[in-house]
mmCIF file of C-alpha atoms in Angstrom:
data_model
loop_
_atom_site.group_PDB
_atom_site.id
_atom_site.type_symbol
_atom_site.label_atom_id
_atom_site.label_comp_id
_atom_site.label_asym_id
_atom_site.label_seq_id
_atom_site.Cartn_x
_atom_site.Cartn_y
_atom_site.Cartn_z
ATOM 1 C CA UNK A 507 0.676 -19.920 30.612
ATOM 2 C CA UNK A 508 4.304 -20.271 31.527
ATOM 3 C CA UNK A 509 3.945 -23.996 30.735
ATOM 4 C CA UNK A 510 2.485 -23.466 27.294
ATOM 5 C CA UNK A 511 4.992 -21.338 26.529
ATOM 6 C CA UNK A 512 7.993 -23.393 26.873
ATOM 7 C CA UNK A 513 5.708 -26.191 24.987
ATOM 8 C CA UNK A 514 5.995 -23.792 22.745
ATOM 9 C CA UNK A 515 9.900 -23.071 23.027
ATOM 10 C CA UNK A 516 10.563 -26.798 23.159
ATOM 11 C CA UNK A 517 8.718 -27.523 19.854
ATOM 12 C CA UNK A 518 10.345 -25.040 18.149
ATOM 13 C CA UNK A 519 13.479 -25.164 15.524
ATOM 14 C CA UNK A 520 16.677 -22.883 15.636
ATOM 15 C CA UNK A 521 18.013 -21.031 12.769
ATOM 16 C CA UNK A 522 20.946 -18.593 12.200
ATOM 17 C CA UNK A 523 21.162 -15.823 9.632
ATOM 18 C CA UNK A 524 23.908 -13.586 9.176
ATOM 19 C CA UNK A 525 23.705 -10.220 8.674
ATOM 20 C CA UNK A 526 21.843 -8.983 4.979
ATOM 21 C CA UNK A 527 20.745 -12.460 4.528
ATOM 22 C CA UNK A 528 16.560 -12.999 3.728
ATOM 23 C CA UNK A 529 14.127 -15.322 5.656
ATOM 24 C CA UNK A 530 11.778 -14.691 2.581
ATOM 25 C CA UNK A 531 11.484 -13.348 -0.629
ATOM 26 C CA UNK A 532 8.591 -11.615 -2.140
ATOM 27 C CA UNK A 533 6.957 -13.922 -4.535
ATOM 28 C CA UNK A 534 7.927 -17.138 -1.794
ATOM 29 C CA UNK A 535 5.376 -18.869 -0.254
ATOM 30 C CA UNK A 536 5.790 -19.625 3.901
ATOM 31 C CA UNK A 537 3.773 -21.487 6.449
ATOM 32 C CA UNK A 538 6.154 -20.497 9.567
ATOM 33 C CA UNK A 539 6.223 -18.133 12.889
ATOM 34 C CA UNK A 540 9.737 -16.904 13.954
ATOM 35 C CA UNK A 541 9.942 -15.702 17.186
ATOM 36 C CA UNK A 542 12.935 -13.635 17.507
ATOM 37 C CA UNK A 543 15.949 -14.742 19.933
ATOM 38 C CA UNK A 544 18.703 -11.832 18.871
ATOM 39 C CA UNK A 545 18.683 -9.341 16.151
ATOM 40 C CA UNK A 546 16.851 -7.085 13.958
ATOM 41 C CA UNK A 547 14.848 -7.460 11.129
ATOM 42 C CA UNK A 548 13.246 -5.964 8.616
ATOM 43 C CA UNK A 549 10.256 -6.052 6.468
ATOM 44 C CA UNK A 550 9.902 -4.789 3.325
ATOM 45 C CA UNK A 551 7.721 -4.395 0.416
ATOM 46 C CA UNK A 552 8.907 -2.965 -3.478
ATOM 47 C CA UNK A 553 6.443 0.014 -4.124
ATOM 48 C CA UNK A 554 4.902 1.078 -7.761
ATOM 49 C CA UNK A 555 7.326 3.306 -7.325
ATOM 50 C CA UNK A 556 10.017 0.501 -7.222
ATOM 51 C CA UNK A 557 11.660 1.943 -3.866
ATOM 52 C CA UNK A 558 11.462 -0.675 -0.966
ATOM 53 C CA UNK A 559 9.304 0.439 1.617
ATOM 54 C CA UNK A 560 9.712 -0.635 5.295
ATOM 55 C CA UNK A 561 6.105 -1.212 7.112
ATOM 56 C CA UNK A 562 7.917 -3.252 10.226
ATOM 57 C CA UNK A 563 10.965 -3.742 12.357
ATOM 58 C CA UNK A 564 11.362 -6.803 14.279
ATOM 59 C CA UNK A 565 13.792 -7.003 17.424
ATOM 60 C CA UNK A 566 14.797 -9.086 20.248
ATOM 61 C CA UNK A 567 11.963 -10.859 21.647
ATOM 62 C CA UNK A 568 9.290 -10.215 18.671
ATOM 63 C CA UNK A 569 7.371 -12.874 17.348
ATOM 64 C CA UNK A 570 6.586 -12.006 13.231
ATOM 65 C CA UNK A 571 4.874 -14.253 10.329
ATOM 66 C CA UNK A 572 7.570 -14.098 7.618
ATOM 67 C CA UNK A 573 4.209 -13.238 5.579
ATOM 68 C CA UNK A 574 1.132 -13.183 7.375
ATOM 69 C CA UNK A 575 -0.933 -13.239 4.036
ATOM 70 C CA UNK A 576 1.393 -16.328 3.048
ATOM 71 C CA UNK A 577 0.430 -18.103 6.339
ATOM 72 C CA UNK A 578 -3.242 -17.947 6.393
ATOM 73 C CA UNK A 579 -3.610 -17.766 2.522
ATOM 74 C CA UNK A 580 -1.048 -20.334 1.087
ATOM 75 C CA UNK A 581 -0.697 -16.949 -1.336
ATOM 76 C CA UNK A 582 2.722 -15.784 -2.558
ATOM 77 C CA UNK A 583 4.514 -13.060 -0.344
ATOM 78 C CA UNK A 584 4.618 -9.364 -1.089
ATOM 79 C CA UNK A 585 6.925 -9.252 2.145
ATOM 80 C CA UNK A 586 10.494 -9.347 2.070
ATOM 81 C CA UNK A 587 12.114 -10.210 5.871
ATOM 82 C CA UNK A 588 15.632 -9.303 5.848
ATOM 83 C CA UNK A 589 17.981 -9.798 8.697
ATOM 84 C CA UNK A 590 19.299 -6.569 9.711
ATOM 85 C CA UNK A 591 21.651 -8.066 11.969
ATOM 86 C CA UNK A 592 23.136 -11.930 12.349
ATOM 87 C CA UNK A 593 19.502 -13.086 13.415
ATOM 88 C CA UNK A 594 19.102 -15.697 15.833
ATOM 89 C CA UNK A 595 15.468 -17.191 15.060
ATOM 90 C CA UNK A 596 13.247 -20.062 16.392
ATOM 91 C CA UNK A 597 10.430 -21.070 14.148
ATOM 92 C CA UNK A 598 7.402 -23.586 13.994
ATOM 93 C CA UNK A 599 5.918 -24.440 10.796
ATOM 94 C CA UNK A 600 1.899 -23.872 10.840
ATOM 95 C CA UNK A 601 0.927 -27.418 10.988
ATOM 96 C CA UNK A 602 3.121 -27.711 14.422
ATOM 97 C CA UNK A 603 1.630 -25.152 15.523
ATOM 98 C CA UNK A 604 -1.568 -26.602 14.689
ATOM 99 C CA UNK A 605 -1.027 -29.358 16.547
ATOM 100 C CA UNK A 606 0.565 -27.932 20.028
ATOM 101 C CA UNK A 607 -2.654 -25.264 19.715
ATOM 102 C CA UNK A 608 -4.540 -29.021 19.836
ATOM 103 C CA UNK A 609 -2.253 -30.461 22.345
ATOM 104 C CA UNK A 610 -2.525 -27.428 25.086
ATOM 105 C CA UNK A 611 -5.231 -25.068 24.320
ATOM 106 C CA UNK A 612 -4.012 -22.700 27.208
ATOM 107 C CA UNK A 613 -2.046 -21.482 24.434
ATOM 108 C CA UNK A 614 -4.941 -19.469 22.939
ATOM 109 C CA UNK A 615 -4.809 -16.957 25.662
ATOM 110 C CA UNK A 616 -1.132 -16.426 24.279
ATOM 111 C CA UNK A 617 -2.332 -16.189 20.690
ATOM 112 C CA UNK A 618 -4.527 -14.038 21.108
ATOM 113 C CA UNK A 619 -2.522 -11.478 23.467
ATOM 114 C CA UNK A 620 -0.460 -11.888 20.784
ATOM 115 C CA UNK A 621 -2.668 -11.011 17.939
ATOM 116 C CA UNK A 622 -4.149 -8.525 19.679
ATOM 117 C CA UNK A 623 -1.097 -6.414 20.129
ATOM 118 C CA UNK A 624 -0.311 -6.967 16.538
ATOM 119 C CA UNK A 625 -3.631 -5.135 16.037
ATOM 120 C CA UNK A 626 -3.138 -2.203 18.052
ATOM 121 C CA UNK A 627 0.635 -1.890 16.871
ATOM 122 C CA UNK A 628 -0.917 -1.795 13.182
ATOM 123 C CA UNK A 629 -3.567 0.575 13.727
ATOM 124 C CA UNK A 630 -1.615 2.584 15.825
ATOM 125 C CA UNK A 631 1.053 3.274 12.680
ATOM 126 C CA UNK A 632 -2.163 4.163 10.680
ATOM 127 C CA UNK A 633 -3.603 6.515 12.791
ATOM 128 C CA UNK A 634 -0.303 8.105 14.031
ATOM 129 C CA UNK A 635 0.685 8.650 9.753
ATOM 130 C CA UNK A 636 -2.600 10.472 9.523
ATOM 131 C CA UNK A 637 -2.978 12.313 12.951
ATOM 132 C CA UNK A 638 0.970 12.966 13.798
ATOM 133 C CA UNK A 639 3.336 15.282 12.760
ATOM 134 C CA UNK A 640 6.665 13.637 11.211
ATOM 135 C CA UNK A 641 8.474 14.907 14.156
ATOM 136 C CA UNK A 642 5.409 13.345 16.598
ATOM 137 C CA UNK A 643 6.179 10.098 15.290
ATOM 138 C CA UNK A 644 9.851 10.348 15.159
ATOM 139 C CA UNK A 645 9.857 11.396 19.169
ATOM 140 C CA UNK A 646 8.161 8.499 20.181
ATOM 141 C CA UNK A 647 9.662 5.856 17.746
ATOM 142 C CA UNK A 648 13.015 7.686 20.057
ATOM 143 C CA UNK A 649 11.620 6.704 23.396
ATOM 144 C CA UNK A 650 10.795 3.337 22.365
ATOM 145 C CA UNK A 651 13.811 2.268 19.998
ATOM 146 C CA UNK A 652 16.575 4.916 20.327
ATOM 147 C CA UNK A 653 19.057 2.082 20.725
ATOM 148 C CA UNK A 654 18.081 0.867 16.777
ATOM 149 C CA UNK A 655 20.213 4.110 15.594
ATOM 150 C CA UNK A 656 23.351 2.377 16.479
ATOM 151 C CA UNK A 657 22.413 -1.011 15.109
ATOM 152 C CA UNK A 658 20.716 -1.023 11.845
ATOM 153 C CA UNK A 659 20.968 1.802 8.556
ATOM 154 C CA UNK A 660 19.212 5.157 9.172
ATOM 155 C CA UNK A 661 17.609 4.848 6.030
ATOM 156 C CA UNK A 662 15.381 2.279 7.365
ATOM 157 C CA UNK A 663 14.128 4.007 9.936
ATOM 158 C CA UNK A 664 13.444 6.939 7.885
ATOM 159 C CA UNK A 665 11.834 4.255 5.304
ATOM 160 C CA UNK A 666 9.935 3.084 8.299
ATOM 161 C CA UNK A 667 8.767 6.629 9.608
ATOM 162 C CA UNK A 668 7.499 7.426 6.083
ATOM 163 C CA UNK A 669 10.443 10.403 5.700
ATOM 164 C CA UNK A 670 13.307 10.938 3.722
ATOM 165 C CA UNK A 671 17.054 10.003 5.275
ATOM 166 C CA UNK A 672 17.416 13.933 5.433
ATOM 167 C CA UNK A 673 14.431 14.840 7.711
ATOM 168 C CA UNK A 674 15.712 12.326 9.784
ATOM 169 C CA UNK A 675 18.703 13.221 9.751
ATOM 170 C CA UNK A 676 17.503 17.229 10.593
ATOM 171 C CA UNK A 677 15.395 15.715 12.919
ATOM 172 C CA UNK A 678 18.097 13.734 14.779
ATOM 173 C CA UNK A 679 19.888 16.898 14.810
ATOM 174 C CA UNK A 680 17.473 18.875 16.347
ATOM 175 C CA UNK A 681 16.198 16.277 18.808
ATOM 176 C CA UNK A 682 20.345 16.144 20.511
ATOM 177 C CA UNK A 683 20.056 19.967 20.000
ATOM 178 C CA UNK A 684 17.329 20.418 22.345
ATOM 179 C CA UNK B 187 -18.424 -23.160 17.590
ATOM 180 C CA UNK B 188 -22.105 -22.550 16.782
ATOM 181 C CA UNK B 189 -23.417 -22.950 19.810
ATOM 182 C CA UNK B 190 -20.685 -20.849 21.235
ATOM 183 C CA UNK B 191 -21.734 -18.382 18.628
ATOM 184 C CA UNK B 192 -25.693 -18.828 19.988
ATOM 185 C CA UNK B 193 -24.317 -18.144 22.701
ATOM 186 C CA UNK B 194 -22.667 -15.095 22.229
ATOM 187 C CA UNK B 195 -25.510 -13.488 20.816
ATOM 188 C CA UNK B 196 -28.034 -14.540 23.300
ATOM 189 C CA UNK B 197 -25.964 -12.009 25.645
ATOM 190 C CA UNK B 198 -25.838 -9.265 23.086
ATOM 191 C CA UNK B 199 -27.562 -6.224 23.520
ATOM 192 C CA UNK B 200 -29.330 -4.237 20.814
ATOM 193 C CA UNK B 201 -29.518 -0.576 19.992
ATOM 194 C CA UNK B 202 -30.517 1.032 16.861
ATOM 195 C CA UNK B 203 -29.401 4.698 15.295
ATOM 196 C CA UNK B 204 -30.416 6.945 13.129
ATOM 197 C CA UNK B 205 -28.572 7.489 9.641
ATOM 198 C CA UNK B 206 -26.057 10.527 10.703
ATOM 199 C CA UNK B 207 -25.629 9.447 14.893
ATOM 200 C CA UNK B 208 -22.254 9.091 15.911
ATOM 201 C CA UNK B 209 -21.775 5.631 17.907
ATOM 202 C CA UNK B 210 -18.684 7.171 19.109
ATOM 203 C CA UNK B 211 -16.567 10.392 18.763
ATOM 204 C CA UNK B 212 -13.093 10.610 19.307
ATOM 205 C CA UNK B 213 -11.792 11.706 22.707
ATOM 206 C CA UNK B 214 -14.676 9.099 24.313
ATOM 207 C CA UNK B 215 -13.618 6.127 25.566
ATOM 208 C CA UNK B 216 -15.323 2.555 24.113
ATOM 209 C CA UNK B 217 -15.379 -0.905 26.048
ATOM 210 C CA UNK B 218 -18.063 -2.450 24.013
ATOM 211 C CA UNK B 219 -17.319 -4.352 20.890
ATOM 212 C CA UNK B 220 -20.495 -4.785 17.915
ATOM 213 C CA UNK B 221 -22.415 -6.838 15.451
ATOM 214 C CA UNK B 222 -23.786 -4.912 12.901
ATOM 215 C CA UNK B 223 -27.212 -6.809 11.888
ATOM 216 C CA UNK B 224 -28.107 -3.902 9.444
ATOM 217 C CA UNK B 225 -26.581 -0.862 7.909
ATOM 218 C CA UNK B 226 -23.260 0.656 7.439
ATOM 219 C CA UNK B 227 -20.959 2.495 9.387
ATOM 220 C CA UNK B 228 -17.760 4.323 8.683
ATOM 221 C CA UNK B 229 -14.419 4.844 10.872
ATOM 222 C CA UNK B 230 -13.028 8.085 10.155
ATOM 223 C CA UNK B 231 -10.207 10.129 12.014
ATOM 224 C CA UNK B 232 -9.837 13.925 11.620
ATOM 225 C CA UNK B 233 -5.749 14.120 9.697
ATOM 226 C CA UNK B 234 -3.463 16.772 11.344
ATOM 227 C CA UNK B 235 -4.736 18.679 8.036
ATOM 228 C CA UNK B 236 -7.941 19.078 9.720
ATOM 229 C CA UNK B 237 -10.411 16.722 6.879
ATOM 230 C CA UNK B 238 -11.684 13.447 7.574
ATOM 231 C CA UNK B 239 -9.939 10.642 6.714
ATOM 232 C CA UNK B 240 -12.102 7.138 6.836
ATOM 233 C CA UNK B 241 -10.300 4.358 7.702
ATOM 234 C CA UNK B 242 -12.877 1.133 7.482
ATOM 235 C CA UNK B 243 -16.243 0.890 6.232
ATOM 236 C CA UNK B 244 -18.523 -1.509 8.165
ATOM 237 C CA UNK B 245 -21.399 -3.394 6.980
ATOM 238 C CA UNK B 246 -23.728 -5.971 7.866
ATOM 239 C CA UNK B 247 -22.799 -9.061 9.471
ATOM 240 C CA UNK B 248 -19.034 -7.331 10.315
ATOM 241 C CA UNK B 249 -17.511 -7.151 14.037
ATOM 242 C CA UNK B 250 -16.390 -4.478 14.874
ATOM 243 C CA UNK B 251 -14.559 -2.275 18.042
ATOM 244 C CA UNK B 252 -15.864 1.328 18.019
ATOM 245 C CA UNK B 253 -12.402 1.802 19.196
ATOM 246 C CA UNK B 254 -10.218 -0.599 19.872
ATOM 247 C CA UNK B 255 -6.825 1.710 21.489
ATOM 248 C CA UNK B 256 -9.904 2.336 23.909
ATOM 249 C CA UNK B 257 -11.379 -1.061 24.123
ATOM 250 C CA UNK B 258 -7.895 -2.495 25.043
ATOM 251 C CA UNK B 259 -5.992 0.151 26.272
ATOM 252 C CA UNK B 260 -9.109 2.077 28.216
ATOM 253 C CA UNK B 261 -7.731 5.132 26.322
ATOM 254 C CA UNK B 262 -9.695 7.607 24.982
ATOM 255 C CA UNK B 263 -10.505 7.065 21.032
ATOM 256 C CA UNK B 264 -8.739 8.772 18.407
ATOM 257 C CA UNK B 265 -11.776 7.066 15.726
ATOM 258 C CA UNK B 266 -14.916 8.620 14.917
ATOM 259 C CA UNK B 267 -17.763 5.806 14.363
ATOM 260 C CA UNK B 268 -20.564 7.447 12.353
ATOM 261 C CA UNK B 269 -23.743 5.452 10.667
ATOM 262 C CA UNK B 270 -24.018 5.959 7.390
ATOM 263 C CA UNK B 271 -27.357 4.751 6.958
ATOM 264 C CA UNK B 272 -30.307 3.956 9.542
ATOM 265 C CA UNK B 273 -28.470 1.072 11.526
ATOM 266 C CA UNK B 274 -29.433 -1.661 14.134
ATOM 267 C CA UNK B 275 -26.602 -3.124 16.545
ATOM 268 C CA UNK B 276 -25.942 -5.914 18.601
ATOM 269 C CA UNK B 277 -22.883 -5.352 21.204
ATOM 270 C CA UNK B 278 -21.141 -6.388 24.207
ATOM 271 C CA UNK B 279 -19.453 -4.598 27.398
ATOM 272 C CA UNK B 280 -15.531 -6.118 27.444
ATOM 273 C CA UNK B 281 -16.779 -7.572 31.017
ATOM 274 C CA UNK B 282 -20.237 -9.697 29.105
ATOM 275 C CA UNK B 283 -17.478 -11.229 26.876
ATOM 276 C CA UNK B 284 -14.852 -11.948 29.063
ATOM 277 C CA UNK B 285 -17.438 -13.813 31.358
ATOM 278 C CA UNK B 286 -18.778 -15.582 28.027
ATOM 279 C CA UNK B 287 -14.902 -16.539 26.995
ATOM 280 C CA UNK B 288 -14.603 -17.726 30.814
ATOM 281 C CA UNK B 289 -17.328 -20.097 30.228
ATOM 282 C CA UNK B 290 -17.369 -20.923 26.486
ATOM 283 C CA UNK B 291 -13.470 -21.647 25.966
ATOM 284 C CA UNK B 292 -14.964 -22.848 21.747
ATOM 285 C CA UNK B 293 -15.374 -19.061 21.821
ATOM 286 C CA UNK B 294 -11.536 -19.151 21.237
ATOM 287 C CA UNK B 295 -11.517 -20.536 18.121
ATOM 288 C CA UNK B 296 -14.169 -17.830 16.646
ATOM 289 C CA UNK B 297 -11.996 -14.992 18.647
ATOM 290 C CA UNK B 298 -9.053 -16.481 17.272
ATOM 291 C CA UNK B 299 -10.510 -16.190 13.770
ATOM 292 C CA UNK B 300 -12.235 -12.747 13.926
ATOM 293 C CA UNK B 301 -8.509 -11.148 15.008
ATOM 294 C CA UNK B 302 -6.585 -12.866 12.247
ATOM 295 C CA UNK B 303 -9.535 -11.727 9.368
ATOM 296 C CA UNK B 304 -8.545 -8.370 10.948
ATOM 297 C CA UNK B 305 -4.763 -8.406 10.911
ATOM 298 C CA UNK B 306 -5.215 -9.294 7.207
ATOM 299 C CA UNK B 307 -7.501 -6.739 6.103
ATOM 300 C CA UNK B 308 -5.037 -4.002 8.023
ATOM 301 C CA UNK B 309 -2.146 -5.671 6.209
ATOM 302 C CA UNK B 310 -4.041 -5.903 2.811
ATOM 303 C CA UNK B 311 -4.867 -2.336 3.306
ATOM 304 C CA UNK B 312 -1.630 -1.007 3.862
ATOM 305 C CA UNK B 313 0.468 -3.317 1.317
ATOM 306 C CA UNK B 314 -2.616 -2.144 -1.819
ATOM 307 C CA UNK B 315 -1.708 1.305 -0.946
ATOM 308 C CA UNK B 316 2.674 1.026 -0.795
ATOM 309 C CA UNK B 317 2.295 -1.807 -4.362
ATOM 310 C CA UNK B 318 -1.666 -0.787 -6.286
ATOM 311 C CA UNK B 319 -2.655 2.166 -8.766
ATOM 312 C CA UNK B 320 -5.621 3.569 -7.387
ATOM 313 C CA UNK B 321 -7.330 2.472 -9.923
ATOM 314 C CA UNK B 322 -6.820 -1.040 -8.967
ATOM 315 C CA UNK B 323 -7.827 -0.206 -5.432
ATOM 316 C CA UNK B 324 -11.082 0.926 -7.243
ATOM 317 C CA UNK B 325 -11.810 -2.000 -9.023
ATOM 318 C CA UNK B 326 -10.819 -4.305 -5.778
ATOM 319 C CA UNK B 327 -13.066 -2.409 -4.003
ATOM 320 C CA UNK B 328 -16.045 -2.431 -6.445
ATOM 321 C CA UNK B 329 -15.570 -6.475 -6.708
ATOM 322 C CA UNK B 330 -16.660 -6.923 -3.252
ATOM 323 C CA UNK B 331 -18.452 -3.336 -2.562
ATOM 324 C CA UNK B 332 -19.993 -2.375 -5.700
ATOM 325 C CA UNK B 333 -23.562 -1.698 -3.876
ATOM 326 C CA UNK B 334 -22.156 0.446 -1.258
ATOM 327 C CA UNK B 335 -22.039 3.037 -4.363
ATOM 328 C CA UNK B 336 -26.027 3.107 -4.229
ATOM 329 C CA UNK B 337 -25.700 2.989 -0.475
ATOM 330 C CA UNK B 338 -23.386 5.982 0.889
ATOM 331 C CA UNK B 339 -21.827 9.209 -0.274
ATOM 332 C CA UNK B 340 -19.180 8.369 -2.631
ATOM 333 C CA UNK B 341 -16.807 10.825 -0.967
ATOM 334 C CA UNK B 342 -16.518 8.644 1.493
ATOM 335 C CA UNK B 343 -15.281 5.898 0.109
ATOM 336 C CA UNK B 344 -12.960 8.019 -2.142
ATOM 337 C CA UNK B 345 -11.216 8.960 0.697
ATOM 338 C CA UNK B 346 -11.306 4.939 2.072
ATOM 339 C CA UNK B 347 -9.401 4.717 -1.235
ATOM 340 C CA UNK B 348 -6.937 7.323 -0.555
ATOM 341 C CA UNK B 349 -8.166 9.088 -3.555
ATOM 342 C CA UNK B 350 -10.007 12.607 -4.262
ATOM 343 C CA UNK B 351 -13.836 12.724 -5.261
ATOM 344 C CA UNK B 352 -12.912 13.695 -8.751
ATOM 345 C CA UNK B 353 -10.281 10.981 -9.245
ATOM 346 C CA UNK B 354 -13.122 8.597 -8.156
ATOM 347 C CA UNK B 355 -15.635 10.030 -10.077
ATOM 348 C CA UNK B 356 -13.255 9.796 -13.420
ATOM 349 C CA UNK B 357 -12.413 6.366 -12.031
ATOM 350 C CA UNK B 358 -15.898 5.080 -12.149
ATOM 351 C CA UNK B 359 -16.790 6.599 -15.782
ATOM 352 C CA UNK B 360 -13.737 4.517 -17.134
ATOM 353 C CA UNK B 361 -14.890 1.295 -15.417
ATOM 354 C CA UNK B 362 -18.189 2.024 -16.574
ATOM 355 C CA UNK B 363 -17.503 2.697 -20.260
ATOM 356 C CA UNK B 364 -14.974 -0.918 -20.383
#
């Protein structure tokens, strides 16, 4: 798989974004897959109430679609992707990927792994929201991503965890005291 | 791909379940993938409030994991899968699938398609809950699954759409009048 991954990386294009820049906004169409070399990106939608709701936070070494619906269906994105720090990306157009997959069938293993992990991530998020308390979700988030609190605005983390910024602040105090 | 699919089907085991029977309950571990030949299956979790929350409704020709977390991580399921009608299934153990994938690399195309569709389904459900009204979600559900109203209890559909049974009933009256 390592050689195939090397081939993937060699054929990617490189791009930098400044903090606060948008990789995609709702309404645009994207046929790119991204690899995050450095930085943090938030993926959000505007809710019916007009609020920004963060549905994913991508970090170093993450792969992501700027809009998965755009990518697979060529429909306008519902998603905004915004850089929360300066960001260094590698990206591939879908046509480039199709050619690479054709030439390197051993990349299939990697694709299947990434797709599976993405499903598990989405599935766990859905189940956690239904079965865990806000504090349990917050604790799990801290176990994996404690350093994010020093890198990105806390209201983004609150939105991702589906709590108000005030609740997040209270939970942090509680955790720091315990 | 057709020959590979035929190989997949030939190596599946067949099983019938009676209406109301459980394919898996929370706490159990499953390493099976299922294909639904006939019938309807609901996938639900018990929420923190002790309520049954339906997160998926599988129908004829659907593939599903009884518990995707169990399947990939060998952890106990959070999910209950219950038959809402008499059900005919084909299933495969993960070991059988691994062997089939090894022998039929052309099945990778099919796996990638199924995983991608599953991601799109989960993604769209997440976005729809944030950006669409209950009535818009209900209309979209009716466009694709109108016949389900004659096959399964309406409280299951209400749970899936994240509305109360009373709201679902009001929306149905509104749609039938218009």
